[in-house]
Coordinates of C-alpha atoms in Angstrom, one line a residue:
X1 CA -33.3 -30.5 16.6
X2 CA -35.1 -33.4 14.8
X3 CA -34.3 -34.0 11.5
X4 CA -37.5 -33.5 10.4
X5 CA -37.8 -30.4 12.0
X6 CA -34.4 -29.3 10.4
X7 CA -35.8 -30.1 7.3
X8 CA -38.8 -28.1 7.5
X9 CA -36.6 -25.3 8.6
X10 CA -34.3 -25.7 5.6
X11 CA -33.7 -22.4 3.8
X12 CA -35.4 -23.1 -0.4
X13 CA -32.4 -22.0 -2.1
X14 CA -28.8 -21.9 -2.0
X15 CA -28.6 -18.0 -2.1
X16 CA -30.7 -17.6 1.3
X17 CA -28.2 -20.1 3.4
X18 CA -25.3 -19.2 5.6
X19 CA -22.1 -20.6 5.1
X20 CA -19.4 -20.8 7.9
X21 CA -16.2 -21.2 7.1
X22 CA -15.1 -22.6 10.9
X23 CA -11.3 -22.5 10.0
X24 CA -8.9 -20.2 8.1
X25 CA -6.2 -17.5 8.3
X26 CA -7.8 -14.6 5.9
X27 CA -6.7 -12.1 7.9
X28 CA -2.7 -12.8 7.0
X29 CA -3.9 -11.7 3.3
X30 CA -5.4 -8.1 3.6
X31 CA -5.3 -7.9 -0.3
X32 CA -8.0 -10.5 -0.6
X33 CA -10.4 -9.2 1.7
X34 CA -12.2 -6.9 -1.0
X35 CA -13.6 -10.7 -1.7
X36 CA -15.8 -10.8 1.3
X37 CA -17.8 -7.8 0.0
X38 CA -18.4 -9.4 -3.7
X39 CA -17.5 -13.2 -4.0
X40 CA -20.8 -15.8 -3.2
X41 CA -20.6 -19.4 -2.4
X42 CA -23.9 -21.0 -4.5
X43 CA -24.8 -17.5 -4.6
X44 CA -25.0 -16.5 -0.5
X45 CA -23.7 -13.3 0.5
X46 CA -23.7 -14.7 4.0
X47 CA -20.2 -16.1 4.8
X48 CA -19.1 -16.2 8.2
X49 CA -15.3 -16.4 9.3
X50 CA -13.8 -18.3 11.8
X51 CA -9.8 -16.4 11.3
X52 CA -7.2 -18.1 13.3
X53 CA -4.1 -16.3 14.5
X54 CA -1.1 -18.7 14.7
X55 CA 2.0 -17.3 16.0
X56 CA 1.7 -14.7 18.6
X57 CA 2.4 -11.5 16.2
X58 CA -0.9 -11.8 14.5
X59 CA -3.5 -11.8 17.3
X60 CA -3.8 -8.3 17.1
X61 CA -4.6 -8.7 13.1
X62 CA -7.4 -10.8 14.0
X63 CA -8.7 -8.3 16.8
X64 CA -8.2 -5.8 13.7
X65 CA -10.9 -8.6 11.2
X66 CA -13.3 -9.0 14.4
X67 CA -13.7 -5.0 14.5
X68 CA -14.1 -4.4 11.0
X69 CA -16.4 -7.2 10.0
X70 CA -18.2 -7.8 13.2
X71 CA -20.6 -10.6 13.6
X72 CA -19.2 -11.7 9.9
X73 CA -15.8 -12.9 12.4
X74 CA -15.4 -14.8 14.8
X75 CA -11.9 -14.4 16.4
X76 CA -9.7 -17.4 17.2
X77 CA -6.1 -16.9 19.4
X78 CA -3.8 -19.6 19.5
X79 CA -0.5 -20.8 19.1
X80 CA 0.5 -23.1 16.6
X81 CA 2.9 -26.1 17.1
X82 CA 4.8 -24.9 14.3
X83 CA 5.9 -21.6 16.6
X84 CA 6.8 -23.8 19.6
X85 CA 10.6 -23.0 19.2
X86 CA 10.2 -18.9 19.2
X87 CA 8.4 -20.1 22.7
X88 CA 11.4 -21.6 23.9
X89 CA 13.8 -19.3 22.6
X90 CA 11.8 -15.8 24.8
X91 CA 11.0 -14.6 21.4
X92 CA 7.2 -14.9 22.3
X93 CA 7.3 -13.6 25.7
X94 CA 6.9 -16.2 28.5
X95 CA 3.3 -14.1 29.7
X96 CA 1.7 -15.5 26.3
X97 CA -0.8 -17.3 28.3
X98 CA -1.6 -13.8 30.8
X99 CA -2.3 -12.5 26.9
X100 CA -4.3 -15.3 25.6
X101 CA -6.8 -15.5 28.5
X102 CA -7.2 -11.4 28.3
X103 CA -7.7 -11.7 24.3
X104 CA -10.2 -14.1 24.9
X105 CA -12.0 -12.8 27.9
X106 CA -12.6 -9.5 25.8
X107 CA -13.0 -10.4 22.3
X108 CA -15.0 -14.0 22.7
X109 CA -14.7 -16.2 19.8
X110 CA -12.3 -19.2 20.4
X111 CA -8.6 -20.6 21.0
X112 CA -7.0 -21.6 17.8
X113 CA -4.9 -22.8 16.4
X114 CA -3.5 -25.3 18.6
X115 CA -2.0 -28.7 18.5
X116 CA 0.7 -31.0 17.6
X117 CA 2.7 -31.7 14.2
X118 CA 5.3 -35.1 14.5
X119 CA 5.7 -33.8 10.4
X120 CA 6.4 -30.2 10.0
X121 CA 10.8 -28.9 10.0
X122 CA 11.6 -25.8 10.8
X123 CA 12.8 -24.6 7.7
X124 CA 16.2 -23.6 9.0
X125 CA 17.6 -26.1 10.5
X126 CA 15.6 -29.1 8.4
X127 CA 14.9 -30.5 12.1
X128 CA 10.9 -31.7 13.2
X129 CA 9.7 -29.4 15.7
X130 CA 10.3 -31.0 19.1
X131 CA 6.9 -33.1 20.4
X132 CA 7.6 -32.4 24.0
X133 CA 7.4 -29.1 23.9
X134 CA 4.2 -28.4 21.8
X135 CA 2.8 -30.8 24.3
X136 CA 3.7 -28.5 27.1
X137 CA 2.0 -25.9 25.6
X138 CA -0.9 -27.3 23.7
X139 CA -1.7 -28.5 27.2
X140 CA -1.8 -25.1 28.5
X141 CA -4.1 -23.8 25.8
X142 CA -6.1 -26.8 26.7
X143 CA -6.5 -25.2 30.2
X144 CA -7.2 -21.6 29.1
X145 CA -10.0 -23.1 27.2
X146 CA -11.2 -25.2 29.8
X147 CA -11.3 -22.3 32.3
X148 CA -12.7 -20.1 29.9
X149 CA -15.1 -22.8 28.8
X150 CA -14.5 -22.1 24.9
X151 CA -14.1 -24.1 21.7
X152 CA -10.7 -25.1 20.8
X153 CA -9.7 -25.6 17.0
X154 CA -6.8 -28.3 16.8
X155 CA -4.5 -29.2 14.4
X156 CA -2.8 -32.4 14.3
X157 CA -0.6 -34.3 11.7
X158 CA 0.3 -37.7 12.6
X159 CA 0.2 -37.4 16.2
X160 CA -2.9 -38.7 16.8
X161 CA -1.7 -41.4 19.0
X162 CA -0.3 -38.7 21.9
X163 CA -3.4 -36.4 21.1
X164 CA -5.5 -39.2 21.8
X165 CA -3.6 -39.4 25.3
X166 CA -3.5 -35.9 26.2
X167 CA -7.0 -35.4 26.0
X168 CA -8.7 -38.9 27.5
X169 CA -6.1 -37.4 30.6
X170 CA -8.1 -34.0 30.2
X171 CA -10.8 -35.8 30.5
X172 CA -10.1 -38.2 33.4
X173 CA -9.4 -34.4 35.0
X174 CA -12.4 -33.4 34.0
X175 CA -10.5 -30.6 32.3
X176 CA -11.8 -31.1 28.7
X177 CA -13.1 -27.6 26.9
X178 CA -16.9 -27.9 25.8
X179 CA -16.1 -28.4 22.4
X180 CA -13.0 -29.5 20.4
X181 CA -12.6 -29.4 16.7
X182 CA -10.1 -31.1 14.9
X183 CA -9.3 -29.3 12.0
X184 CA -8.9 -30.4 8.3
X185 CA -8.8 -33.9 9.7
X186 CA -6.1 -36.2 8.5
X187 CA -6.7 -39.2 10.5
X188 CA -8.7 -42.4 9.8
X189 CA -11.6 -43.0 9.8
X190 CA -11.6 -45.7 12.3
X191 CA -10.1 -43.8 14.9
X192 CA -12.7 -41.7 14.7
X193 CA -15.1 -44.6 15.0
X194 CA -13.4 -46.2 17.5
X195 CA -11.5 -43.8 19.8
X196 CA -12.2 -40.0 19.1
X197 CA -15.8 -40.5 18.6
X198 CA -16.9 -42.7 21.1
X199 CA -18.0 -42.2 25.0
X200 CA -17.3 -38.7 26.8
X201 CA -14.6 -37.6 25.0
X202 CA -16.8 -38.1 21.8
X203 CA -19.4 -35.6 23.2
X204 CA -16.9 -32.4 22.7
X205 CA -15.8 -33.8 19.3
X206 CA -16.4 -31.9 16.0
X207 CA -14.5 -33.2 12.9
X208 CA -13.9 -30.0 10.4
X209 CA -12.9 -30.8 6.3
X210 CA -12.0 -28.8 4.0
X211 CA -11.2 -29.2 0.6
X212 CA -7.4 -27.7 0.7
X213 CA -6.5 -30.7 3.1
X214 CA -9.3 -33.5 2.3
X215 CA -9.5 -33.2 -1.3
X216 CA -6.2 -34.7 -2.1
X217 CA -7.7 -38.2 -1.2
X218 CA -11.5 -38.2 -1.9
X219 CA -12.4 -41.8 -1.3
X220 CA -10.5 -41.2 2.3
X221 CA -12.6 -38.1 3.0
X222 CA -15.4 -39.0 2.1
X223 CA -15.7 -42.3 4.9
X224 CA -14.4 -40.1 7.4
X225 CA -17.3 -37.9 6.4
X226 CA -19.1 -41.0 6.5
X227 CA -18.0 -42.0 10.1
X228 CA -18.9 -38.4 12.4
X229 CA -22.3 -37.9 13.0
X230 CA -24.5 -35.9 10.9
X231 CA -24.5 -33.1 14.1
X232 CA -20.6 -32.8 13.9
X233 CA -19.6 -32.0 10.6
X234 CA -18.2 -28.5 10.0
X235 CA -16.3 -27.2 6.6
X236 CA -13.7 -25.0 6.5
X237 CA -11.3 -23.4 3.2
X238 CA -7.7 -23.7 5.9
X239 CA -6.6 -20.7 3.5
X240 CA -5.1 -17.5 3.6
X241 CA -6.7 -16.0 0.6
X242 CA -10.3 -14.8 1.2
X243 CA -10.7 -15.1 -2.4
X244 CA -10.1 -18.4 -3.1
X245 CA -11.8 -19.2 0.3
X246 CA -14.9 -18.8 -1.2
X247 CA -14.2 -21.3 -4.2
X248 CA -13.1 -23.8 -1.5
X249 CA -16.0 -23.9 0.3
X250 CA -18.4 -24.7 -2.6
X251 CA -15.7 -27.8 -3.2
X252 CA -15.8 -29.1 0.2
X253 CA -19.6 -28.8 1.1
X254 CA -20.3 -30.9 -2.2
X255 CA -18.0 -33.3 -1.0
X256 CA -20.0 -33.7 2.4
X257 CA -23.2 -33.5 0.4
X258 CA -22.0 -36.4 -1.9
X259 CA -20.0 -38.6 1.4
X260 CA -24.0 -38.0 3.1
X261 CA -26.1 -38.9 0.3
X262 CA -27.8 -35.1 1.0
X263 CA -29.0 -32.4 -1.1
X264 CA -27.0 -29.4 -1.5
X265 CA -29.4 -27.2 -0.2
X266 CA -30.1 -29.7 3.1
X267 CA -26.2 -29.8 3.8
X268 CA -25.7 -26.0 4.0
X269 CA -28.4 -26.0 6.0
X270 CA -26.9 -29.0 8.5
X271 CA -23.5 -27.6 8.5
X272 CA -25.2 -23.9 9.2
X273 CA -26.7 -25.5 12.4
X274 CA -23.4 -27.5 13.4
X275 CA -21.4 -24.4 13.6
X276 CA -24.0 -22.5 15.5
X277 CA -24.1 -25.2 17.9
X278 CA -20.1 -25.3 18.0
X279 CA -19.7 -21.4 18.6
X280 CA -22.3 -21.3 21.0
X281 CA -24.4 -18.8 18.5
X282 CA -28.3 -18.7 18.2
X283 CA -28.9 -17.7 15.0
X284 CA -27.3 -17.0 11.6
X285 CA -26.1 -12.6 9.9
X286 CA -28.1 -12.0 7.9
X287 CA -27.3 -11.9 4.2
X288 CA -25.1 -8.7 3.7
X289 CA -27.9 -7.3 0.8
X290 CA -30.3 -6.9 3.1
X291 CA -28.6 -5.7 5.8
X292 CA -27.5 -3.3 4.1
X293 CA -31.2 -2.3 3.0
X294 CA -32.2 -2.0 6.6
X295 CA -29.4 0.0 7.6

């Protein structure tokens, strides 16, 4: 869409936008849900989440948030790096990717979350998760998704160097899924410049912020903000808590709406239209007020 078209399409207030929240684990906190039927961000009713199951155990939870808040979810299945041990061990059977394809096949949404961590111990032994092995099997997700032709939301914590790798391979291969989005992105803001963003592999890049993650360095945030173009910037709250989810938001979109140099109203709007496009969706719920009216 041209900007000025996007403009003219802009919603006139805050309370008539859509806000998608393209990363978080909600569903882990069932307490906090009551918050999706009264909290706002800038006064919108109309809050879309993107809940990403981690570990194996909880992709039936997220089934469980699909059916019960319908096209309010959208369900991601994954498995995180931080699990890749209970992989090796058999304590997640060795048919997690039979399950993962089926999930995905019947429920839509997209894999996540996936990725690698060269930072996070297991808290047992005090020891980094191994790299090798969440390679092994972030490159399998990486298939699933590729054959599936779905989104894939990755996380990755100082590892961009091998993430970089594994998916310029994927995409020698021609094996890269449509869309890729790194998550709560920690990197710089020249690799996104200069490697992430740049040629084919750039063209399934989205860069996702949120304010949990990016808001403990501003000034780095906001010229990484500064660095993805305007089409590929999502937000995300990367919480647990639906309730304070909805605080996080507001936070993180007026940190993209200062990085930008856009009004508040015009970044909703942008971001609205960036996670349609990554979800492959064609238009926005409506507000839960007058949906309710019309059922």
């Amino acid at each position: 869409m041209a900007e000025s078209e996007q403009e003219a399409s802009s919603p006139t207030s805050l309370s008539s936008t859509c806000i998608y929240d393209v990363h978080c684990h909600v569903h882990e906190t069932p307490d906090s849900l009551y918050a999706i039927g009264t909290d706002r961000v800038f006064g919108s009713d109309s809050v879309v989440f993107c809940t990403q199951a981690t570990q194996y155990t909880d992709w039936d939870d997220v089934v469980q948030f699909k059916e019960q808040y319908q096209e309010r979810a959208i369900p991601a299945f994954g498995l995180h790096p931080w699990f890749v041990e209970r992989v090796e061990s058999g304590e997640i059977p060795r048919e997690w990717p039979d399950r993962l394809r089926g999930l995905l096949q019947k429920h839509g949404g997209i894999l996540g979350e996936c990725g690698l961590d060269k930072v996070a111990k297991n808290p047992n032994t005090q020891k980094v998760y191994p790299l090798e092995p969440q390679t092994r099997m972030f490159k399998e997700q990486l298939r699933i998704a590729y054959d599936l032709k779905v989104p894939v939301s990755v996380h990755c914590v100082r590892a961009f160097g091998n993430l970089v790798d594994i998916l310029k391979e994927e995409e020698a291969n021609g094996t890269l899924p449509p869309r890729i989005m790194l998550h709560s992105y920690s990197g710089s803001s020249d690799m996104l410049r200069q490697i992430l963003l740049k040629g084919r592999l750039g063209s399934h890049i989205y860069v996702s912020f949120s304010w949990f993650v990016n808001g403990r360095n501003e000034q780095k945030s906001r010229e990484c903000i500064a660095a993805v173009p305007a089409d590929r910037i999502l937000v995300e709250s990367d919480l647990h808590d639906a309730k304070s989810a909805f605080s996080a938001l507001e936070h993180i979109v007026r940190l993209v709406a200062d990085a930008r140099g856009w009004e508040l109203v015009d970044t909703c709007c942008r971001l609205a239209a960036n996670s349609r496009a990554f979800f492959d969706i064609e238009s926005d719920p409506l507000p839960a007020a007058q949906q309710n009216r019309e059922e």
